[in-house]
mmCIF file of C-alpha atoms in Angstrom:
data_model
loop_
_atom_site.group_PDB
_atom_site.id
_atom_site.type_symbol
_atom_site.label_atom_id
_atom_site.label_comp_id
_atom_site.label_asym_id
_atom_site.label_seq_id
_atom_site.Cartn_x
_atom_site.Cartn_y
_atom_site.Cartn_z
ATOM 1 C CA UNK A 1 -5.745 12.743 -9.396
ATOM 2 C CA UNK A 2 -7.039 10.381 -7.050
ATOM 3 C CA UNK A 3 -8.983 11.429 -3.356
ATOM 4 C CA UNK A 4 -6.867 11.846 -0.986
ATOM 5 C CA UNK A 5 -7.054 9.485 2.090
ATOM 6 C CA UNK A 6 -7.307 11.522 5.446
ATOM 7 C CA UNK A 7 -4.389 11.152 7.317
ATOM 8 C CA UNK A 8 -6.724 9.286 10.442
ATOM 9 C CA UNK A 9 -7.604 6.821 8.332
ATOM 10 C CA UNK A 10 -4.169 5.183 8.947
ATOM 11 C CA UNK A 11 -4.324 5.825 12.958
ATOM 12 C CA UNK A 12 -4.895 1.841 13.370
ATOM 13 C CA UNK A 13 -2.237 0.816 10.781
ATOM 14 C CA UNK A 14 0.020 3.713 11.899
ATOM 15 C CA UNK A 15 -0.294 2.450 15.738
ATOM 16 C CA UNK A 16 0.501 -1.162 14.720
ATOM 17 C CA UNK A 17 3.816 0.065 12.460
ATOM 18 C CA UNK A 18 4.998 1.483 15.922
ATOM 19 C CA UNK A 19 4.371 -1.407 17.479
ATOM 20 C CA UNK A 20 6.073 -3.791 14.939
ATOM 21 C CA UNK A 21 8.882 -0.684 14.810
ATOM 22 C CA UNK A 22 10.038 -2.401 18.437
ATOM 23 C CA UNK A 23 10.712 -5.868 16.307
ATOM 24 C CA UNK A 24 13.414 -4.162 14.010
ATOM 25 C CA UNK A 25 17.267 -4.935 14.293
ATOM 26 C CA UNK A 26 18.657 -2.278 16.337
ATOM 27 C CA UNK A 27 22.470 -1.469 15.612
ATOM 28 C CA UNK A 28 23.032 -3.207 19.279
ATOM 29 C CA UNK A 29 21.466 -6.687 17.410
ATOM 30 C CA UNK A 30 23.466 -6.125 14.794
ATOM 31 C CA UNK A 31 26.600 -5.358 16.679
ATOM 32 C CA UNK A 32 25.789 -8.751 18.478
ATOM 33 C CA UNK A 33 25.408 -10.774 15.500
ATOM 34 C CA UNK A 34 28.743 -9.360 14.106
ATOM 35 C CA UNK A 35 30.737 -10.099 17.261
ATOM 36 C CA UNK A 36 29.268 -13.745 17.489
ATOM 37 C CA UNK A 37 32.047 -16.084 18.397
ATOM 38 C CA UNK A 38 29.875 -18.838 16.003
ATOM 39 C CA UNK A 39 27.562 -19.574 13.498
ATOM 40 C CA UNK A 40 25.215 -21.435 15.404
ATOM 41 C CA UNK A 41 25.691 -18.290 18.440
ATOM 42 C CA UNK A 42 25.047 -15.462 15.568
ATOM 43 C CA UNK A 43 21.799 -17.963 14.343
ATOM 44 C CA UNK A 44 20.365 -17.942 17.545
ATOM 45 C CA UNK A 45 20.077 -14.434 17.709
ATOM 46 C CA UNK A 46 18.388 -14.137 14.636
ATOM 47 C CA UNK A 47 16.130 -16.500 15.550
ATOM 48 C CA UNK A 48 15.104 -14.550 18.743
ATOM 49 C CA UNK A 49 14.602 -11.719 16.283
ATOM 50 C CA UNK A 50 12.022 -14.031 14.263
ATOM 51 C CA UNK A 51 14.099 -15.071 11.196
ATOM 52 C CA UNK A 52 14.528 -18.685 9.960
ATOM 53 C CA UNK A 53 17.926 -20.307 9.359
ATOM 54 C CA UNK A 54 20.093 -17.890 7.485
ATOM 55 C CA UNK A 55 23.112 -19.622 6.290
ATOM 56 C CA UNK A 56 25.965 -17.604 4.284
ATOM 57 C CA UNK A 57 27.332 -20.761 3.285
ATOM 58 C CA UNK A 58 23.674 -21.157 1.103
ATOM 59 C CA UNK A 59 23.336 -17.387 -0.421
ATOM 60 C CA UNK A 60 20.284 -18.870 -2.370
ATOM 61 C CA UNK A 61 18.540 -20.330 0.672
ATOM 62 C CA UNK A 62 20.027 -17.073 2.256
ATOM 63 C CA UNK A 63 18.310 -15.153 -0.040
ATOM 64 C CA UNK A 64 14.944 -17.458 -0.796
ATOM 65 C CA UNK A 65 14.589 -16.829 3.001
ATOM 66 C CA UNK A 66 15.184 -13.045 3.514
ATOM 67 C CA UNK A 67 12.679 -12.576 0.303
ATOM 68 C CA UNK A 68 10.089 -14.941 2.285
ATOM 69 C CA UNK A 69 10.985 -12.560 5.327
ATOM 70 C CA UNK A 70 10.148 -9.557 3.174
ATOM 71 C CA UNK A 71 7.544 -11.109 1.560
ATOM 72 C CA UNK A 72 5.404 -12.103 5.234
ATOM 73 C CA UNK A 73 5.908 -8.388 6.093
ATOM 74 C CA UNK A 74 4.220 -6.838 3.400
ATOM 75 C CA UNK A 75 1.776 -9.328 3.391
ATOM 76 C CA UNK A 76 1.145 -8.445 7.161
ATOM 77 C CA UNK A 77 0.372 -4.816 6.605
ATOM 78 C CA UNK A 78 -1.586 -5.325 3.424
ATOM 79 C CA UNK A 79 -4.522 -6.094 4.659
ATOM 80 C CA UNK A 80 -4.414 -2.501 7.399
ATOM 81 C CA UNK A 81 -3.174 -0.451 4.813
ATOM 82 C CA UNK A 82 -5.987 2.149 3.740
ATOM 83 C CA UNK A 83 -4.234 2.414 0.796
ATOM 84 C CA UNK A 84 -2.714 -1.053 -0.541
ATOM 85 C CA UNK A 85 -0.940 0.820 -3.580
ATOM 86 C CA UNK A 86 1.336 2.064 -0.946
ATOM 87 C CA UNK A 87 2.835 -1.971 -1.018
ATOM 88 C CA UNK A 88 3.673 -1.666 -4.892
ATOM 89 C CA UNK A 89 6.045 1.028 -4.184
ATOM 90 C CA UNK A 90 8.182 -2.058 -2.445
ATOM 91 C CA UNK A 91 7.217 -4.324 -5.411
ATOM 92 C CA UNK A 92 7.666 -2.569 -9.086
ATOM 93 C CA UNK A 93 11.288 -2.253 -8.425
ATOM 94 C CA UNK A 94 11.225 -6.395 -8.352
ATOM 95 C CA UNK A 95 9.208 -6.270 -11.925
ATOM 96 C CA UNK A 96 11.994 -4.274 -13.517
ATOM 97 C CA UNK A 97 14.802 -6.189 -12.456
ATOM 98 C CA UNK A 98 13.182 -9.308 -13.939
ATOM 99 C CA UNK A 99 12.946 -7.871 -17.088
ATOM 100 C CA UNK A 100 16.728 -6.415 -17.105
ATOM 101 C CA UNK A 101 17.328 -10.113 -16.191
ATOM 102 C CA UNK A 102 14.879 -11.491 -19.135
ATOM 103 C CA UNK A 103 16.045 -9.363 -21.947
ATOM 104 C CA UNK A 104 19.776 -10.118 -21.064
ATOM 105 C CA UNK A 105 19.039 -13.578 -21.246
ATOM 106 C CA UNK A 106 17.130 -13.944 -24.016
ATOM 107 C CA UNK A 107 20.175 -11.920 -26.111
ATOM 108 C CA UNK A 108 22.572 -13.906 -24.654
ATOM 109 C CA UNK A 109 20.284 -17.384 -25.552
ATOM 110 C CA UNK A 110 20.600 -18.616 -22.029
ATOM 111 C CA UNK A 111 18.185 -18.733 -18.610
ATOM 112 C CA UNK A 112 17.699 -15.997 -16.557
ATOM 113 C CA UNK A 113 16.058 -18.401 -13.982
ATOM 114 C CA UNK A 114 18.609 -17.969 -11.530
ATOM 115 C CA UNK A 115 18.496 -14.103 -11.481
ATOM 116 C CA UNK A 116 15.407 -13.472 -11.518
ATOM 117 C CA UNK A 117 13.256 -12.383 -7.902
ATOM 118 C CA UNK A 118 9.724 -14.022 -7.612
ATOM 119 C CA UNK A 119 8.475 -10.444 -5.332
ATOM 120 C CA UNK A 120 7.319 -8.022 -7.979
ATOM 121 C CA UNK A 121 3.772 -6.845 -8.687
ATOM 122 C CA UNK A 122 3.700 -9.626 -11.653
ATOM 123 C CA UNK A 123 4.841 -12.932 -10.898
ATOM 124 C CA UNK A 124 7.883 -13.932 -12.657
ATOM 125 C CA UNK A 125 6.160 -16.822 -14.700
ATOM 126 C CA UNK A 126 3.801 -14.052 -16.163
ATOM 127 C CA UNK A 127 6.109 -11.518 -16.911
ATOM 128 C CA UNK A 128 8.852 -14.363 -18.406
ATOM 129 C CA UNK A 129 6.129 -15.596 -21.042
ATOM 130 C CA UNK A 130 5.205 -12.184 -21.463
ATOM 131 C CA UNK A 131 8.688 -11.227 -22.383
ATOM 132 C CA UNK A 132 9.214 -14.666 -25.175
ATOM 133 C CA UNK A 133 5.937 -13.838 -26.558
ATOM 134 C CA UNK A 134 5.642 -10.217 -26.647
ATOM 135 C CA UNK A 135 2.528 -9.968 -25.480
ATOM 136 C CA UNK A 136 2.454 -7.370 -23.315
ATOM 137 C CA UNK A 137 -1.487 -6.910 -22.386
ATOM 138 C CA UNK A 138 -1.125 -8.978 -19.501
ATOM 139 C CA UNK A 139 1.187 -6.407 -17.871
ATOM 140 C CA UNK A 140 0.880 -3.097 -16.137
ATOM 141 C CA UNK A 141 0.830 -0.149 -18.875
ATOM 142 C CA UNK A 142 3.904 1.424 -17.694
ATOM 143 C CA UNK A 143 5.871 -1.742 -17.436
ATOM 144 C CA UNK A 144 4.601 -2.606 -20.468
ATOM 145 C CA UNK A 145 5.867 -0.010 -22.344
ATOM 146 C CA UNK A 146 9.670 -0.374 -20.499
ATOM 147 C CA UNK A 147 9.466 -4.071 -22.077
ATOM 148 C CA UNK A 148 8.509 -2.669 -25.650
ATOM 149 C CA UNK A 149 11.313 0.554 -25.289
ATOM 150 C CA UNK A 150 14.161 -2.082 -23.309
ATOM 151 C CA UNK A 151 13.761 -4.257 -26.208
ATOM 152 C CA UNK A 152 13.660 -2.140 -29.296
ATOM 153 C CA UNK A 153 17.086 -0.187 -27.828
ATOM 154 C CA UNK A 154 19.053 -3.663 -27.021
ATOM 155 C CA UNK A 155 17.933 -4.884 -30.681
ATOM 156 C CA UNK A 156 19.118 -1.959 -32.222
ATOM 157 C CA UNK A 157 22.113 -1.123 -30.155
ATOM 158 C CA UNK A 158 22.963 -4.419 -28.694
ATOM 159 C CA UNK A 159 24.434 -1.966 -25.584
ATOM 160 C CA UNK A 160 22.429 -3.946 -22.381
ATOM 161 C CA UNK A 161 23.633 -0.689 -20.522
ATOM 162 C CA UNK A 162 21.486 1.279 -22.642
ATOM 163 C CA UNK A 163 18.556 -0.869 -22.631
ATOM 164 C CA UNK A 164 19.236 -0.732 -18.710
ATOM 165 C CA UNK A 165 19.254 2.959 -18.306
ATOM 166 C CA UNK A 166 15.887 2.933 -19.845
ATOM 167 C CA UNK A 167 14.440 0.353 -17.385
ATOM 168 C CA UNK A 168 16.096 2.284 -14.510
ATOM 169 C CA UNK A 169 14.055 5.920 -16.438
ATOM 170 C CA UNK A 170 11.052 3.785 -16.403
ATOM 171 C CA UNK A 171 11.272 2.620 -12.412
ATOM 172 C CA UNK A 172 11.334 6.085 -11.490
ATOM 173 C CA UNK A 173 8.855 6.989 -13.606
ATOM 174 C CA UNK A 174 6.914 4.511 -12.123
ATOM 175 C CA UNK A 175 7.537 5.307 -8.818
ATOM 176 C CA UNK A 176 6.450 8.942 -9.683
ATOM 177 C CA UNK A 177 3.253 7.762 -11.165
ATOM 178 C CA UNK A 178 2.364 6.070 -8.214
ATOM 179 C CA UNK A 179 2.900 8.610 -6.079
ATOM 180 C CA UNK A 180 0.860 10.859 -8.153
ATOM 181 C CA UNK A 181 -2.042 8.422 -7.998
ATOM 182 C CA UNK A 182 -2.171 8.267 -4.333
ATOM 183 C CA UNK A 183 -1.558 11.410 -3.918
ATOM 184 C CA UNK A 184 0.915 11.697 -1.444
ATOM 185 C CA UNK A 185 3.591 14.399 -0.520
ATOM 186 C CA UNK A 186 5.837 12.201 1.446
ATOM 187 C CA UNK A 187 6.202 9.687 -1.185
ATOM 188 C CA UNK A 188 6.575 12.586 -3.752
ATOM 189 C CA UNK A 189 9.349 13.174 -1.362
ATOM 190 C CA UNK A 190 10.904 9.448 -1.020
ATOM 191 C CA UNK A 191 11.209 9.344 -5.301
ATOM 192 C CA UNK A 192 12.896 12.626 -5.775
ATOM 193 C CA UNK A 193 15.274 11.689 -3.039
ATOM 194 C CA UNK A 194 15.932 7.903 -4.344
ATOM 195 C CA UNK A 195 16.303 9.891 -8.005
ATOM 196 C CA UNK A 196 19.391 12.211 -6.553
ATOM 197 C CA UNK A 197 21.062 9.443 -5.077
ATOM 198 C CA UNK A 198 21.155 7.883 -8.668
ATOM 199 C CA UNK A 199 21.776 10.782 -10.158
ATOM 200 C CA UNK A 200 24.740 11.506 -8.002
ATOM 201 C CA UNK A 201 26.392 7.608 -8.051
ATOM 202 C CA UNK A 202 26.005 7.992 -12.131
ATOM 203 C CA UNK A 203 27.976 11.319 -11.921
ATOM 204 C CA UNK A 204 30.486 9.891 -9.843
ATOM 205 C CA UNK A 205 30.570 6.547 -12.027
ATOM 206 C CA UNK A 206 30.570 8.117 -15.419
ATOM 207 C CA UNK A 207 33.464 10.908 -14.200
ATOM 208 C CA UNK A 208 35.271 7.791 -12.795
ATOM 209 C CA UNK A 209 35.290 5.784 -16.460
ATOM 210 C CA UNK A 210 35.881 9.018 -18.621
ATOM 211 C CA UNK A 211 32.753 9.627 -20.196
ATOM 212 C CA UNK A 212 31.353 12.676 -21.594
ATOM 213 C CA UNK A 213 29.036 14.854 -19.536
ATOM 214 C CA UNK A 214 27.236 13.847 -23.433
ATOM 215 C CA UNK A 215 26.942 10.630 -22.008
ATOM 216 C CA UNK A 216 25.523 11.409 -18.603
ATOM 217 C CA UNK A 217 22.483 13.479 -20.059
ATOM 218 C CA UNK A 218 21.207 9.970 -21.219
ATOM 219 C CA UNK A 219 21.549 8.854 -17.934
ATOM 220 C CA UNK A 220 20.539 11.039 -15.679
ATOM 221 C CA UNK A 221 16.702 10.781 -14.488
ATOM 222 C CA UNK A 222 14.277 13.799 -14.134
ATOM 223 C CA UNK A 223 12.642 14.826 -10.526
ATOM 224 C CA UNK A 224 15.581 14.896 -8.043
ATOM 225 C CA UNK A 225 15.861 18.323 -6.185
ATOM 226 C CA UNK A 226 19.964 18.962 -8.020
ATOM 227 C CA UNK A 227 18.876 20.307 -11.421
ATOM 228 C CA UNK A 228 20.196 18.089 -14.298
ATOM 229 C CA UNK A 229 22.084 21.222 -15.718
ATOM 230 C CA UNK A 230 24.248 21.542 -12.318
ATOM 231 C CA UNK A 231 24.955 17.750 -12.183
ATOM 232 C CA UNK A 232 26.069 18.107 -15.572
ATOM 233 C CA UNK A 233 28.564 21.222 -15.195
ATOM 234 C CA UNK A 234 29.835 19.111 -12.690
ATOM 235 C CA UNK A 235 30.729 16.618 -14.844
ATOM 236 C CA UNK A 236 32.149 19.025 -17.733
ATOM 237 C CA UNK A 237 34.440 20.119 -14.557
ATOM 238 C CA UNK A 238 35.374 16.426 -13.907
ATOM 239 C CA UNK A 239 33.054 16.544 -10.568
ATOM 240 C CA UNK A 240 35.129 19.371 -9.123
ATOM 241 C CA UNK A 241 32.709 21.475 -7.085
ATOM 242 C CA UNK A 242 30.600 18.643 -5.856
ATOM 243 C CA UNK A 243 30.605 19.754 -1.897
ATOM 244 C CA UNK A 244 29.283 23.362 -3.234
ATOM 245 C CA UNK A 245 26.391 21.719 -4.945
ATOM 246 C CA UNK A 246 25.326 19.521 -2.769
ATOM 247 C CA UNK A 247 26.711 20.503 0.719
ATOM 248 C CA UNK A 248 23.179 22.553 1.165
ATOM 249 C CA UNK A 249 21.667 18.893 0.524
ATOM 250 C CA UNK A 250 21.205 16.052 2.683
ATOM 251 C CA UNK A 251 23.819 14.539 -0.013
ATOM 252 C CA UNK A 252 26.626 16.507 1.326
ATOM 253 C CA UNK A 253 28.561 13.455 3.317
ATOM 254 C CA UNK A 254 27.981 11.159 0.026
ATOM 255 C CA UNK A 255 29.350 13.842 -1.817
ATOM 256 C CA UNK A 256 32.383 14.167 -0.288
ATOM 257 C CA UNK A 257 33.338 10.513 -0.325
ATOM 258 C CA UNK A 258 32.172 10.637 -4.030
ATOM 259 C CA UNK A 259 35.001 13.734 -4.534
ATOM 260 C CA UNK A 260 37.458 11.170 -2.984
ATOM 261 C CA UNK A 261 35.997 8.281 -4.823
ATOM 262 C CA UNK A 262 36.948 10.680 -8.152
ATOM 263 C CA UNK A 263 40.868 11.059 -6.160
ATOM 264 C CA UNK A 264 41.330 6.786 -6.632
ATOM 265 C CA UNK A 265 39.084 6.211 -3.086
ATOM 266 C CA UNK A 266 36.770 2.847 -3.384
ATOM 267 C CA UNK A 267 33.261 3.726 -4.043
ATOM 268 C CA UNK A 268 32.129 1.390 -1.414
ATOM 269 C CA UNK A 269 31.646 4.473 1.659
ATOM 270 C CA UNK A 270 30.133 6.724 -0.956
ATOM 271 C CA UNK A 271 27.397 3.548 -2.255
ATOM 272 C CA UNK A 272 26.916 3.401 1.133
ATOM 273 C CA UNK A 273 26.633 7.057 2.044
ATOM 274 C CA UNK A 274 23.909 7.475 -1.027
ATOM 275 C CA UNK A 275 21.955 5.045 0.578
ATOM 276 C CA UNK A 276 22.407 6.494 4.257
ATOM 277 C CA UNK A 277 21.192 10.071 2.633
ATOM 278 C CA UNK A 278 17.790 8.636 1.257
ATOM 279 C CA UNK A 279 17.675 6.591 4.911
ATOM 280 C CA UNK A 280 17.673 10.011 6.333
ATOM 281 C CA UNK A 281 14.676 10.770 4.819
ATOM 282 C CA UNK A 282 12.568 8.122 5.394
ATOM 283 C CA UNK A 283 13.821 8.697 9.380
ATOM 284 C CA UNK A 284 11.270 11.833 9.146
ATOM 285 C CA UNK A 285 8.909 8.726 9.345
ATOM 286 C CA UNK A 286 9.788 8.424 13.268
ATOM 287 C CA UNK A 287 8.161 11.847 13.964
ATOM 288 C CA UNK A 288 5.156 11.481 12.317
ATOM 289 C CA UNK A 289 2.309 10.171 14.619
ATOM 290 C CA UNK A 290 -0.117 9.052 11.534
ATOM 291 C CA UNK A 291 -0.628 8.790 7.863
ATOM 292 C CA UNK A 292 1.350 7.032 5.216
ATOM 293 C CA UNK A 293 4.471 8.278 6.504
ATOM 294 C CA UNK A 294 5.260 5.839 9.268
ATOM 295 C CA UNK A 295 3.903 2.920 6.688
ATOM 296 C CA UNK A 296 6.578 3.624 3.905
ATOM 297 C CA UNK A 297 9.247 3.957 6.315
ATOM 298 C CA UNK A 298 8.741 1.360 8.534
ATOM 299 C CA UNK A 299 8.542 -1.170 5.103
ATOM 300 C CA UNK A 300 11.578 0.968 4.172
ATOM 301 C CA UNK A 301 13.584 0.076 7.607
ATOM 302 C CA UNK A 302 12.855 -3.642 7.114
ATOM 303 C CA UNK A 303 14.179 -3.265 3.450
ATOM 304 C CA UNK A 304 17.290 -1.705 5.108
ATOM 305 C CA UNK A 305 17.276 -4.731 7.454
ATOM 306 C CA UNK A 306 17.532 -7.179 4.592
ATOM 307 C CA UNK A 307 20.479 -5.416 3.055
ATOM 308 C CA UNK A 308 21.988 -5.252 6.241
ATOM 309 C CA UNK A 309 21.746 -8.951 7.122
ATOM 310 C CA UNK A 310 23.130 -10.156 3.866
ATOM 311 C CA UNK A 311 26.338 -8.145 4.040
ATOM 312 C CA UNK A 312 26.365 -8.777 7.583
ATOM 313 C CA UNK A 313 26.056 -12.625 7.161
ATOM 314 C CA UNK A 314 28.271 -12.748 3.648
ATOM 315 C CA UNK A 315 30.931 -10.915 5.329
ATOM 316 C CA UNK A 316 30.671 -13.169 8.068
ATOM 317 C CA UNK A 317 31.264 -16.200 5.966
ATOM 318 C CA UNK A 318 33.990 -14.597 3.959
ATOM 319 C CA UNK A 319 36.024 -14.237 7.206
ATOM 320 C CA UNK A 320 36.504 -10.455 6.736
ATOM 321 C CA UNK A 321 37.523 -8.136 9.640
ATOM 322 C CA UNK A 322 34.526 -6.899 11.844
ATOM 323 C CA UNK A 323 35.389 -3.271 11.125
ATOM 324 C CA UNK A 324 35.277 -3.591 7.275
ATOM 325 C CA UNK A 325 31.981 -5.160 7.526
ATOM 326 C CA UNK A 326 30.947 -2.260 9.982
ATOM 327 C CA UNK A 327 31.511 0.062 7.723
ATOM 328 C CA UNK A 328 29.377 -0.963 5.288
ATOM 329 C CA UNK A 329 26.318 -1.818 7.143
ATOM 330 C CA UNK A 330 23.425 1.207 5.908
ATOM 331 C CA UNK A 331 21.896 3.460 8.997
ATOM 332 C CA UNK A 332 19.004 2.280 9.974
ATOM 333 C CA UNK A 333 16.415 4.582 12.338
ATOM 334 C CA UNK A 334 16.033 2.335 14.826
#
């Protein structure tokens, strides 16, 4: 286990996140950019808030320039952080989706080019001629191995939803592993809480398609605080009792739309309240004067931010009704 960096070794980083905190889209920003009577109106208050041209009618450049937004920020605290392994955490997710992307393509005999997001740990020109060759030294171990384990199960089972699952097992895993290196409570915290929310969405998906609570023992993912076991009685009871199990939890409001997502409810309130719940944690952030905590969650808040402005801006271009894209925007602390 790796030496534990004292907490007042991030007091200069730590004092700078504050600072920066002040640059974040508050919900009144948002609220502005939503009621903007046009485009060019809405794109001027971005720009005040520092971001380039974001055009919904372009969701590539849209997105080429929100992942060059996300890209400057991490870059920008890199170089303060006392412990740089801290940035991966907003990386490795990146490296996995690539190769979900990679191995889909490569069954299918097409080009994942177009899916695939250049912001991982391992750039994607590394990791895509890693992938056709199957040489995997060049790699991180543990990614590594997801390749190797991805592969053999979509060979054999030619399920991509399996070979997924195991990629998602692997993320967390990941994440876990990282957070064991560096030694860090809070971000012990921030993986067990990410691993609930998917834990609870596949309960509420699987329950929703009729599969077997057989089925969701392969899916669910170890080190969330609602045992396995309980997730999967609920699932033997078609997710009746779901407010009892997690109403103690900071799950309890996602739980409760996912109960009325199970009655023929949309899912999109209870996606939305699964990401609110983990949100909630990373708000503990605010209170904490130094250490890594205010680090992950002010990287967290701008990774909110991102979400935010693309379903902002989408919904925008779609012409849908301000309150519909209200409701799905994800809390944000600031």
């Amino acid at each position: 286990m790796a030496k534990k960096i004292k907490d007042t070794d991030y007091l200069v980083i730590s004092a700078r996140v504050k600072a920066m905190e002040t640059g974040l889209l508050t919900r009144e920003r948002m609220e502005q950019i939503l009621e903007a009577k046009t485009d060019e109106e809405a794109a001027k208050i971005l720009q005040e808030c520092g971001y380039g041209e974001l055009d919904a009618a372009d969701p590539e450049a849209m997105d080429a320039a929100l992942s060059a937004a996300r890209e400057g920020t991490l870059s920008d605290v890199m170089d303060g952080a006392p412990e740089p392994r801290y940035i991966e955490l907003f990386k490795l997710k990146y490296d996995y989706h690539n190769v979900k992307a990679l191995l889909k393509a490569e069954a299918m005999g097409t080009s994942a080019d177009r899916m695939l997001m250049d912001m991982g740990r391992v750039s994607t020109a590394v990791l895509k001629e890693a992938v056709r060759s199957g040489e995997l030294d060049s790699l991180p171990p543990m990614l590594a191995s997801a390749v190797a384990e991805a592969r053999e199960i979509l060979d054999t089972t030619r399920d991509p939803q399996l070979s997924d699952i195991a990629l998602d097992r692997w993320t967390y895993a990941d994440m876990a592993a990282l957070a064991e290196e560096v030694n860090s409570d809070f971000l012990r915290g921030y993986v067990a809480v990410q691993i609930d929310a998917a834990n609870l969405r596949a309960l509420v998906r699987t329950v929703r398609m009729g599969k077997s609570p057989e089925f969701l023992r392969g899916v669910l993912m170890e080190g969330g605080e609602v045992a396995a076991d309980a997730i999967l009685t609920l699932s033997a009871n078609r997710g009746s009792g779901m407010n009892e199990v997690y109403g103690p939890t900071r799950f309890a409001a996602a739980a409760e739309a996912g109960a009325e997502a199970l009655r023929g409810g949309p899912l999109t309130e209870f996606e939305k309240l699964c990401d609110d719940a983990v949100g909630d944690y990373l708000a503990g952030a605010q209170y904490v004067p130094f250490g890594e905590a205010p680090l992950v969650g002010y990287l967290a808040a701008r990774e909110t931010e991102y979400t935010n402005l693309r379903i902002l801006l989408m919904g925008r271009g779609a012409g849908l009704p301000a309150d519909v894209i209200r409701s799905r925007l994800r809390a944000s602390y600031v």
